[in-house]
Steps between C-alpha positions, in 0.01 A plus 500: 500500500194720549738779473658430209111405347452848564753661327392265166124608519608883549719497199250285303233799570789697295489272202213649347677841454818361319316208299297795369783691418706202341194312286125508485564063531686335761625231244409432075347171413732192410292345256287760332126455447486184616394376862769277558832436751738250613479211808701270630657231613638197610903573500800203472865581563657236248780424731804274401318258750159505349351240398089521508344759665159667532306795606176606539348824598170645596316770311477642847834505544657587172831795527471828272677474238750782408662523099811751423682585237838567506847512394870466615538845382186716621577708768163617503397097610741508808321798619144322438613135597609671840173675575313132414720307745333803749176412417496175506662473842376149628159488266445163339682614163625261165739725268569478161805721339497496118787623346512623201616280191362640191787702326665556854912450501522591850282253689575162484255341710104562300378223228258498228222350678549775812520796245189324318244458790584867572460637166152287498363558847583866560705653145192722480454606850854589489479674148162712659680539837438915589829541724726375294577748217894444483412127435141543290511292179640232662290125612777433728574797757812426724412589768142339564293362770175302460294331770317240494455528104302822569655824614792628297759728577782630248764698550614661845242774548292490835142499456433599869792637782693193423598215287492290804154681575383393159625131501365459832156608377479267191581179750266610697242440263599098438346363198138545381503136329200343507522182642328357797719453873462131483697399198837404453809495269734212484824377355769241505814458342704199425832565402677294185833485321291728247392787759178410670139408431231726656168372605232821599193414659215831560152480606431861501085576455323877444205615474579701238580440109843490492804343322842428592866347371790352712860641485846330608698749671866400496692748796861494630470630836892700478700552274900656587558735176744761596528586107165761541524841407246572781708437821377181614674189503209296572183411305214343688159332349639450174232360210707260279200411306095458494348229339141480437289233571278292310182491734454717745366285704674195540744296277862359478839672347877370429710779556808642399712703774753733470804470685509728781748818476639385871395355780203184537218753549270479168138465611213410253131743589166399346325833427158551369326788279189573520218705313123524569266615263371783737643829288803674707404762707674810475868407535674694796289718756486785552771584798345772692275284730556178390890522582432566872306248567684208334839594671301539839408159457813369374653668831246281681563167337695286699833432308581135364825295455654534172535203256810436403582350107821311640 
């Protein structure tokens, strides 16, 4: 182990070199101009046995949270999608793969809502994205990577020696919500001949201005498509839909679900975004010294089990 540490730290002492060569920023912002991101949350797999269930999760405890877009037909997201299953390794990780839907032909598996809560949450990060210029002009990029509502990646360009290098780096750095350790999100689900009603519960305090709205997250966990143009023949972390929430807070929603493309293994995630009123700082750092020392300490962090959508 203390061998292998050693080989990490002496290759992240090169990172400064390439990450200067491939970008002045190790990542562009997700939401741009705002101080803002994504949390979450209490996960239910709506099994073909499930009746009522609930979960509840710490502040202290929430997962990063990791968005892509994709498509059955981007090569380009294989090659991305692979590096990300590197980086995550066994870190505490929920993933979200919006496909595209929006005069796509191809892809059978995005929605409205998906396409919409990208086009609202990060179409302009994506449209002012600097390493992307065979897919500038566009709000939805495939492919794309954004953590934790924050840090946004487009296209297949490596900011530093790696795409795994970079990816690593940007879970390192967990979410900068602003919420205090001792809160906690909550929901339960009772299933009905209609879909399910969801009951959220959060006590979440600052002590900063801030304000915040609840999202749905509606995820099949695989998917078997052989009918791709990309080579796989199986799609994992699917978004069928979002649905946003009345209160943020707390409150009570019938819901409609889709039928699952196979399998019993739709889950139902209760996300939060989040905005303070402090003005953003400047976006990405700078990579030179910054870069080093975040991967140093993401080779230091002891690695967490993965949570599973299924």
């Amino acid at each position: 182990m203390r061998g292998l540490l050693a080989i990490l730290l002496a290759t992240m002492l090169i990172l400064p070199i390439h990450a200067s060569a491939a970008s002045s920023k190790l990542w562009d912002d997700a939401r741009l101009g705002m101080n803002a991101g994504t949390m979450g949350g209490p996960s239910i797999l709506l099994s073909n046995n499930t009746t009522n269930e609930k979960s509840t999760i710490e502040v202290s405890d929430l997962p990063s949270i990791v968005e892509v877009y994709t498509a059955t037909w981007c090569f380009n997201c294989v090659k991305t999608e692979i590096a990300l299953d590197e980086a995550i390794g066994s870190h505490e990780v929920l993933r979200f793969h919006y496909h595209r839907y929006l005069y796509e032909t191809l892809d059978p598996f995005g929605s409205e809502s998906s396409d919409s809560r990208w086009i609202e949450e990060y179409g302009r990060g994506s449209l002012e994205s600097s390493e992307t210029p065979y897919l500038s002009g566009t709000e939805r990029a495939a492919p794309s990577k954004v953590f934790d509502g924050e840090r946004m990646y487009t296209g297949d360009s490596t900011r530093s020696n790696s795409l795994v290098t970079d990816y690593s780096t940007a879970l390192s750095l967990g979410s900068s919500h602003p919420f205090q350790g001792n809160g906690t999100m909550s929901m339960e689900i009772a299933k009905s001949e209609n879909g399910a009603v969801v009951n959220w519960y959060n006590d979440l305090s600052s002590s900063r201005d801030w304000t915040a709205e609840a999202v749905l997250m509606i995820v099949e966990d695989s998917i078997y498509y052989p009918n791709g143009t990309n080579g796989l023949d199986y799609y994992h972390h699917v978004l069928h839909e979002t649905i946003q929430l009345p209160n943020w807070n707390n409150g009570s929603l019938q819901v409609a679900l889709p039928p699952p493309w196979d399998g019993d293994d739709i889950s139902l995630i209760l996300l939060i975004d989040w905005e303070t009123t402090i003005p953003a700082q400047a976006g990405s750092l700078p990579a030179p010294a910054v870069s080093t020392l975040l991967c140093l300490l993401a080779a230091l962090t002891p690695r967490r089990k993965k949570i599973n959508t299924h």
